[in-house]
PDB file of C-alpha atoms in Angstrom:
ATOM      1  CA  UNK A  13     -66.104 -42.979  60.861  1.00 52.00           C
ATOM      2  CA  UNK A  14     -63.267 -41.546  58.725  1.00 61.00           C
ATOM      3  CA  UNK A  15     -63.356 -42.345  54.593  1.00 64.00           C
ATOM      4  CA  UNK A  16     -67.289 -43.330  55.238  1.00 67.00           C
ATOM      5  CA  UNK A  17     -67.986 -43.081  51.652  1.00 70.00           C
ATOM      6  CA  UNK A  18     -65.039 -45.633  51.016  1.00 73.00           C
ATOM      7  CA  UNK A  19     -65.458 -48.124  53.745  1.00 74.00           C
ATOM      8  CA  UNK A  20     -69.327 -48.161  52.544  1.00 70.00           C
ATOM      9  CA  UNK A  21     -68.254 -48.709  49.082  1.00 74.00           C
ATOM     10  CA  UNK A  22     -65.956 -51.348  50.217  1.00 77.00           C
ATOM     11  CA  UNK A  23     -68.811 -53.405  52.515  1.00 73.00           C
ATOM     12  CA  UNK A  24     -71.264 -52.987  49.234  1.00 74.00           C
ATOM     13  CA  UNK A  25     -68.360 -54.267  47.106  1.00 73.00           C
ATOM     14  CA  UNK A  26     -67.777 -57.123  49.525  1.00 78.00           C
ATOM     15  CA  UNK A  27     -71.878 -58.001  49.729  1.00 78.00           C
ATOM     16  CA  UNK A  28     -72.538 -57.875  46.204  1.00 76.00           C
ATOM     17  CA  UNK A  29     -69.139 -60.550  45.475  1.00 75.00           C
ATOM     18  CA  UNK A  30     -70.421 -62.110  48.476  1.00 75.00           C
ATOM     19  CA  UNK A  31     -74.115 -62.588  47.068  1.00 74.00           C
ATOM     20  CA  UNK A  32     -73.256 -63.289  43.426  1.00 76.00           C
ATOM     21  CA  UNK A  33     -74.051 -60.265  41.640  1.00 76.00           C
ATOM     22  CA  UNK A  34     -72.672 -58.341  39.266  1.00 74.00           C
ATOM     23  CA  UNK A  35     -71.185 -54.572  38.750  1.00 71.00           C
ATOM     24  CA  UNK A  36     -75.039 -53.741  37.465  1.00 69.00           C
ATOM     25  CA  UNK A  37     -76.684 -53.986  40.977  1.00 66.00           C
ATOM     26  CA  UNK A  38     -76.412 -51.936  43.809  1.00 62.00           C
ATOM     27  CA  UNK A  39     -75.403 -48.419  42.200  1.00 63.00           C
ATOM     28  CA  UNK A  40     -77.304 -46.325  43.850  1.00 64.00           C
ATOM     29  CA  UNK A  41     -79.720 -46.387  47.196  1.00 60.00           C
ATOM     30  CA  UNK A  42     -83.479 -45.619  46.517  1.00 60.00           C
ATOM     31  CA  UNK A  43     -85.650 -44.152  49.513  1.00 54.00           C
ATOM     32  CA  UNK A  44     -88.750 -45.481  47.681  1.00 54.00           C
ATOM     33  CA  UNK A  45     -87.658 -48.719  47.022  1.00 56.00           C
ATOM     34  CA  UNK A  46     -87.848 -50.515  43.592  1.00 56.00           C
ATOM     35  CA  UNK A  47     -89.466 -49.576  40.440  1.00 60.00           C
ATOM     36  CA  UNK A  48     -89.787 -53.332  39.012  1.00 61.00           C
ATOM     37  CA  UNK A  49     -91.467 -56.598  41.093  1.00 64.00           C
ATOM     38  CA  UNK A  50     -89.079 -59.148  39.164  1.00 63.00           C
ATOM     39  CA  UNK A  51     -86.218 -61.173  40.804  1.00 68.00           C
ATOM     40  CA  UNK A  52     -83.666 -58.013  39.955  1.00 62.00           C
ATOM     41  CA  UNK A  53     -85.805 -55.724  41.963  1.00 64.00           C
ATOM     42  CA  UNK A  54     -86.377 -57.666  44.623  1.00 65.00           C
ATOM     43  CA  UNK A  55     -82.410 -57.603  44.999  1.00 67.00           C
ATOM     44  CA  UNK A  56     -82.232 -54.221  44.472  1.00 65.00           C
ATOM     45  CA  UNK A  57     -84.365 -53.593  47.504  1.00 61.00           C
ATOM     46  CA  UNK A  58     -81.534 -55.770  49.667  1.00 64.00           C
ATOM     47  CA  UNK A  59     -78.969 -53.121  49.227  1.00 68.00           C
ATOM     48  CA  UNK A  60     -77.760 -52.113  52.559  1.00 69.00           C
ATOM     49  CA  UNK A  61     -77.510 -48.172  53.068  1.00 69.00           C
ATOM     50  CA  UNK A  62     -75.828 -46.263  55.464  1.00 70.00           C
ATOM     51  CA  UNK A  63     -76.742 -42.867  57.985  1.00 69.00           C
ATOM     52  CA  UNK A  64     -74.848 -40.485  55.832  1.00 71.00           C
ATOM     53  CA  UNK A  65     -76.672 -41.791  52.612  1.00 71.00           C
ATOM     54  CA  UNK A  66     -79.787 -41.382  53.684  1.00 70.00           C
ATOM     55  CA  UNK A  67     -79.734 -38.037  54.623  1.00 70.00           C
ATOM     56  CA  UNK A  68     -77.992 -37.021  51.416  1.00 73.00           C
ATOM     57  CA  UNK A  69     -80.362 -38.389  49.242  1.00 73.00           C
ATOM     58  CA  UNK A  70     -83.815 -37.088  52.020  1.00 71.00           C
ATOM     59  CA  UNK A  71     -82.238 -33.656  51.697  1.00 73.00           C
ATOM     60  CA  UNK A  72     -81.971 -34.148  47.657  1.00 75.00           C
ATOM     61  CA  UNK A  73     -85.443 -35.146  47.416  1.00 73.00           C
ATOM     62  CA  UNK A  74     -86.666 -32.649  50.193  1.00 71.00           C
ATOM     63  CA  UNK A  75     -83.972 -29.835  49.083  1.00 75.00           C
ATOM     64  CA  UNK A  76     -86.572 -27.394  47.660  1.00 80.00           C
ATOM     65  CA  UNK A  77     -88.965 -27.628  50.251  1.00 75.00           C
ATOM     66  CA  UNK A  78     -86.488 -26.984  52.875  1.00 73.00           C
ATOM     67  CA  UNK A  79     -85.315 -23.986  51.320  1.00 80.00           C
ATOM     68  CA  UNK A  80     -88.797 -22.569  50.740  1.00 83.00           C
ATOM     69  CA  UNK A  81     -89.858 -23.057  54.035  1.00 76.00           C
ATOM     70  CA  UNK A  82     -86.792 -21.809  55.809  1.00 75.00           C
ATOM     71  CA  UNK A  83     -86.618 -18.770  53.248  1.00 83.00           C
ATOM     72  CA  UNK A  84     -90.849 -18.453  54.086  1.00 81.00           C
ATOM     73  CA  UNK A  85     -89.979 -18.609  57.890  1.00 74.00           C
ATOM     74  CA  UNK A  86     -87.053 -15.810  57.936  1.00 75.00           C
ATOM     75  CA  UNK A  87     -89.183 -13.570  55.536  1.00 82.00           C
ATOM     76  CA  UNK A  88     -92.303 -13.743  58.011  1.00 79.00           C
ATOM     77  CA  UNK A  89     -90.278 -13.288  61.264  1.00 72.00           C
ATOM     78  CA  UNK A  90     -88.864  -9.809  59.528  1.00 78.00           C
ATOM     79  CA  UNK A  91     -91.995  -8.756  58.027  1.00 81.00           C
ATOM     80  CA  UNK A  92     -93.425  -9.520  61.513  1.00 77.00           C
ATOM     81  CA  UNK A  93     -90.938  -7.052  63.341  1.00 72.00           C
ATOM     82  CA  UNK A  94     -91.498  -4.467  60.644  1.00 79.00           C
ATOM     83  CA  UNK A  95     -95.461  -4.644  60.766  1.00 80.00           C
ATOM     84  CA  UNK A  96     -95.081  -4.386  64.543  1.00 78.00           C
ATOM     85  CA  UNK A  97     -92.498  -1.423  64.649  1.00 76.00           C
ATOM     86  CA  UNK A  98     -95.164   0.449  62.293  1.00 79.00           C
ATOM     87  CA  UNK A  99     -98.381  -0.251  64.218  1.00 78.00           C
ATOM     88  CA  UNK A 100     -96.896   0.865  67.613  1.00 76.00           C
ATOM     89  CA  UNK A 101     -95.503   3.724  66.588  1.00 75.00           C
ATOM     90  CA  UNK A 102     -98.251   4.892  64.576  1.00 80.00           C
ATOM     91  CA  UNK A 103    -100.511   4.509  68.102  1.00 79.00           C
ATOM     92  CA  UNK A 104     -98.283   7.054  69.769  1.00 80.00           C
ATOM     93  CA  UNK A 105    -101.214  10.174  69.365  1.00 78.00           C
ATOM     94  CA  UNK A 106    -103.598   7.788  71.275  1.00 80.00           C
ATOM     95  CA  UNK A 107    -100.967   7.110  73.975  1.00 80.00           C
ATOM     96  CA  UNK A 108    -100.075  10.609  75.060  1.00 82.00           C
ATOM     97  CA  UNK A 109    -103.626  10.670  75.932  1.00 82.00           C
ATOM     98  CA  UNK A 110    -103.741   7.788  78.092  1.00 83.00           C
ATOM     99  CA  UNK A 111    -100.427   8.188  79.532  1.00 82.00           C
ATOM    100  CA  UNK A 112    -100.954  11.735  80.461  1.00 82.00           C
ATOM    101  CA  UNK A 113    -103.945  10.931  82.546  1.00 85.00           C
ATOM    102  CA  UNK A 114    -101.854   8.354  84.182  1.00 84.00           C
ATOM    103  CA  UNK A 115     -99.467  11.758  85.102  1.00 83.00           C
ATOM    104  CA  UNK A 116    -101.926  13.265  86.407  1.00 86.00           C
ATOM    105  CA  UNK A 117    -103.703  11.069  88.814  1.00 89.00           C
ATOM    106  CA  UNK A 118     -99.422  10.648  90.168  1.00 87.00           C
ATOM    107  CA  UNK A 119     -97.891   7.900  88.351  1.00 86.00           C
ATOM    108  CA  UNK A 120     -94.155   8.044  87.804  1.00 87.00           C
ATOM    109  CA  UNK A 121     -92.142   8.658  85.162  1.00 86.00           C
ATOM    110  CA  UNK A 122     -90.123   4.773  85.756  1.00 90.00           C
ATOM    111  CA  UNK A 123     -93.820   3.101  86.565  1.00 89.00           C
ATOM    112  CA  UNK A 124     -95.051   4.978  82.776  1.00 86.00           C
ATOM    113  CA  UNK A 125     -92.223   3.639  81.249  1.00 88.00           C
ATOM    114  CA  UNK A 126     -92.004   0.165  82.778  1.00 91.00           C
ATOM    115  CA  UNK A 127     -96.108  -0.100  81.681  1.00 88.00           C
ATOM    116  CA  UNK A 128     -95.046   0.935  78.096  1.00 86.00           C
ATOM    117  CA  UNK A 129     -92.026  -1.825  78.052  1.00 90.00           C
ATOM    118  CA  UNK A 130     -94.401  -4.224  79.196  1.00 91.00           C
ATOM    119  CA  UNK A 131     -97.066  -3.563  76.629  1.00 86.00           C
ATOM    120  CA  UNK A 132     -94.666  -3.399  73.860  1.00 85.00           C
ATOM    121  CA  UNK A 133     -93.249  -6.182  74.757  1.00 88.00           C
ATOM    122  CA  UNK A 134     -96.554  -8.663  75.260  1.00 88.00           C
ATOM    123  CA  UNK A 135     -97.267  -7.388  71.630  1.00 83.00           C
ATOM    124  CA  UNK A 136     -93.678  -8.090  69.724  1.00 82.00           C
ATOM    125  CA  UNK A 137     -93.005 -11.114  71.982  1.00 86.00           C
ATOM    126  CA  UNK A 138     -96.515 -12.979  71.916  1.00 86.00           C
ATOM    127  CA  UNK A 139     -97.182 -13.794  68.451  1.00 82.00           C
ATOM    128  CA  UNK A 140     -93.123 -14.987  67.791  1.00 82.00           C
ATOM    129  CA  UNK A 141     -93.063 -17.602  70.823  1.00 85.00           C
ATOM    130  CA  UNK A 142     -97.001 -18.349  69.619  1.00 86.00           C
ATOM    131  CA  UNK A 143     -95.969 -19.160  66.145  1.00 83.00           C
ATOM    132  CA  UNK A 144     -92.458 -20.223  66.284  1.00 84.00           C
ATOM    133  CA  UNK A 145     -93.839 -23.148  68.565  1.00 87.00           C
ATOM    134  CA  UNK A 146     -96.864 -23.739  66.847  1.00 87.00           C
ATOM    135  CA  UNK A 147     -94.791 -23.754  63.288  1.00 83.00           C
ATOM    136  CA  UNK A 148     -91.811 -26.149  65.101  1.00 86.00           C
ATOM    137  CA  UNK A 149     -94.409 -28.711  66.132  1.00 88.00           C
ATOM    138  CA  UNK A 150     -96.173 -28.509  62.671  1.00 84.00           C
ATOM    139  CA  UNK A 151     -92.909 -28.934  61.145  1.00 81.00           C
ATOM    140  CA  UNK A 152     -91.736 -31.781  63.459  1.00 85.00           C
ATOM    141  CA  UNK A 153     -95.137 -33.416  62.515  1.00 84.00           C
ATOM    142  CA  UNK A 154     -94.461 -33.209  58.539  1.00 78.00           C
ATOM    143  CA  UNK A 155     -90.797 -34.442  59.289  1.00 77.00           C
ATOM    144  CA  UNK A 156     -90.668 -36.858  62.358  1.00 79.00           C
ATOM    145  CA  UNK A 157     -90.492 -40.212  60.191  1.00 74.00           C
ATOM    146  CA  UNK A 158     -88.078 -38.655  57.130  1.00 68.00           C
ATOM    147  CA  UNK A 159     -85.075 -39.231  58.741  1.00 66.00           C
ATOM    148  CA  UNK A 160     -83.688 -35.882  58.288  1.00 69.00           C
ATOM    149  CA  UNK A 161     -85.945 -34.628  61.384  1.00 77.00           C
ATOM    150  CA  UNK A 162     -82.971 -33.371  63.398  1.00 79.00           C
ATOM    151  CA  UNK A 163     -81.215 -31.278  60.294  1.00 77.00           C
ATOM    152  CA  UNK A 164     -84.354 -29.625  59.929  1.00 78.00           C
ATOM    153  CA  UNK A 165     -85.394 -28.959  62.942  1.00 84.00           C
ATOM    154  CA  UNK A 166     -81.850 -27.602  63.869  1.00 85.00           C
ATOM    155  CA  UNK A 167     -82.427 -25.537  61.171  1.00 81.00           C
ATOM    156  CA  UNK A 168     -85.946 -24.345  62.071  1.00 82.00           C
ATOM    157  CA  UNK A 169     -84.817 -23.656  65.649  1.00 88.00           C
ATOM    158  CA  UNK A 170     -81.605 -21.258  63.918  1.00 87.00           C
ATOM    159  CA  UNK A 171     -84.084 -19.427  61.686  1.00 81.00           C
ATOM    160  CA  UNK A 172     -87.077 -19.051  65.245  1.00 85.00           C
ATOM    161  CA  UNK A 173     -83.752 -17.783  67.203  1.00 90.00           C
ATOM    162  CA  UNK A 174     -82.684 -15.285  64.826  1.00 85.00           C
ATOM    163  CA  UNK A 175     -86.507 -14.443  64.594  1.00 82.00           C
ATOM    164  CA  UNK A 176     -86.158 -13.873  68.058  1.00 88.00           C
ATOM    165  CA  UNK A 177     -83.304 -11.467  68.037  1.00 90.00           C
ATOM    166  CA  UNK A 178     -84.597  -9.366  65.108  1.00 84.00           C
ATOM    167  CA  UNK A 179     -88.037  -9.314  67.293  1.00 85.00           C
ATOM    168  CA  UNK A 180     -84.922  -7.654  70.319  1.00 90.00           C
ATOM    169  CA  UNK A 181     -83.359  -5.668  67.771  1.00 89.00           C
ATOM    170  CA  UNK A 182     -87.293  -3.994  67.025  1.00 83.00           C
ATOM    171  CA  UNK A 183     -88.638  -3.986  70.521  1.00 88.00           C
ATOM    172  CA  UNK A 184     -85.553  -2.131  71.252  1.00 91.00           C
ATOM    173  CA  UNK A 185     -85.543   0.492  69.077  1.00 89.00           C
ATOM    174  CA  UNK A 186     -89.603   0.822  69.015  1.00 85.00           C
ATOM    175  CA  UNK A 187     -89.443   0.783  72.807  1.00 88.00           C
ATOM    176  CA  UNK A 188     -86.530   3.680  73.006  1.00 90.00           C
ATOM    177  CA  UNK A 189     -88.361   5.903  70.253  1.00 86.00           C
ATOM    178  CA  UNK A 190     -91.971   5.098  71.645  1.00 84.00           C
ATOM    179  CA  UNK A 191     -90.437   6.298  75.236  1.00 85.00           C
ATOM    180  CA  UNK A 192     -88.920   9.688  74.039  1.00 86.00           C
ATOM    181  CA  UNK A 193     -92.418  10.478  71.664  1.00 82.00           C
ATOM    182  CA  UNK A 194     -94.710   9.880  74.496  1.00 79.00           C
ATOM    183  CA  UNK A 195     -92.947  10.833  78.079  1.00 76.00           C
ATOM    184  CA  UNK A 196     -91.756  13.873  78.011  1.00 68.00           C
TER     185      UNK A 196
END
């Protein structure tokens, strides 16, 4: 609805003169409803509230957390791809090894390299789908009945996606240098 703010200040104007109360009530929504149990809070709680509201003031009261957990998530998904990058390439001396047996009982160069690929990517691959699922449906689960569910979860599913392509970006360039150390 265009000028939301202003028709809702407009219907609250119009129930308040409707209802007999002054310029004192209504101000402001509450998402935990009234802080006195007298005839003015009982009012208080009456005050209608609108979509847009609600979410502004969930989002002020849940700002900090969303932040942290977003900034948490993004941190872990890069720390992830780093940690990963580091402990496959540091297994490359135990490879050879392994792969040059695999030459010489006649496996081919493409079959070598389509094993590696695989492996490499069962270990980058694996724990992001893992956790990114098992940390949406946590998070879904801590948010479903706030009423800013589908913000954060829009966000959550933006921060698991670029997780995702950082997790490419590292299989890529871990597969490519983890190809040229060990097949020669």
């Amino acid at each position: 609805m265009k000028n939301g703010d202003v028709a809702f200040e407009g219907l609250v104007y119009y129930l308040r003169d409707k209802n007999g109360f002054d310029e004192s009530y209504w101000q402001e929504g509450n998402l935990w409803g009234t802080a006195s149990y007298d005839e003015r809070g009982t009012r208080e709680l009456y005050r209608p509230i609108y979509t847009e509201e609600l979410i502004e003031m969930q989002l002020n009261d849940n700002g900090m957390m969303f932040f942290t957990m977003i900034f948490i998530g993004a941190l872990f998904v890069i720390a992830n791809g780093v940690v990963l990058y580091y402990k496959v390439l540091a297994d490359i001396a135990e490879e050879e090894e392994r792969l040059t047996a695999l030459a010489r009982i006649g496996i081919h160069e493409k079959e070598i390299k389509t094993m590696i690929s695989n492996e490499i990517g069962i270990t980058f691959f694996m724990p992001v789908l893992f956790g990114g699922g098992l940390g949406l449906y946590f998070l879904y689960v801590m948010v479903s009945n706030s009423g800013v569910e589908q913000i954060i979860m829009k966000q959550s599913m933006l921060v698991l996606i670029c997780g995702i392509v950082f997790q490419i970006i590292f299989y890529l360039i871990c597969r490519r240098k983890y190809i040229k150390e060990v097949v020669r």
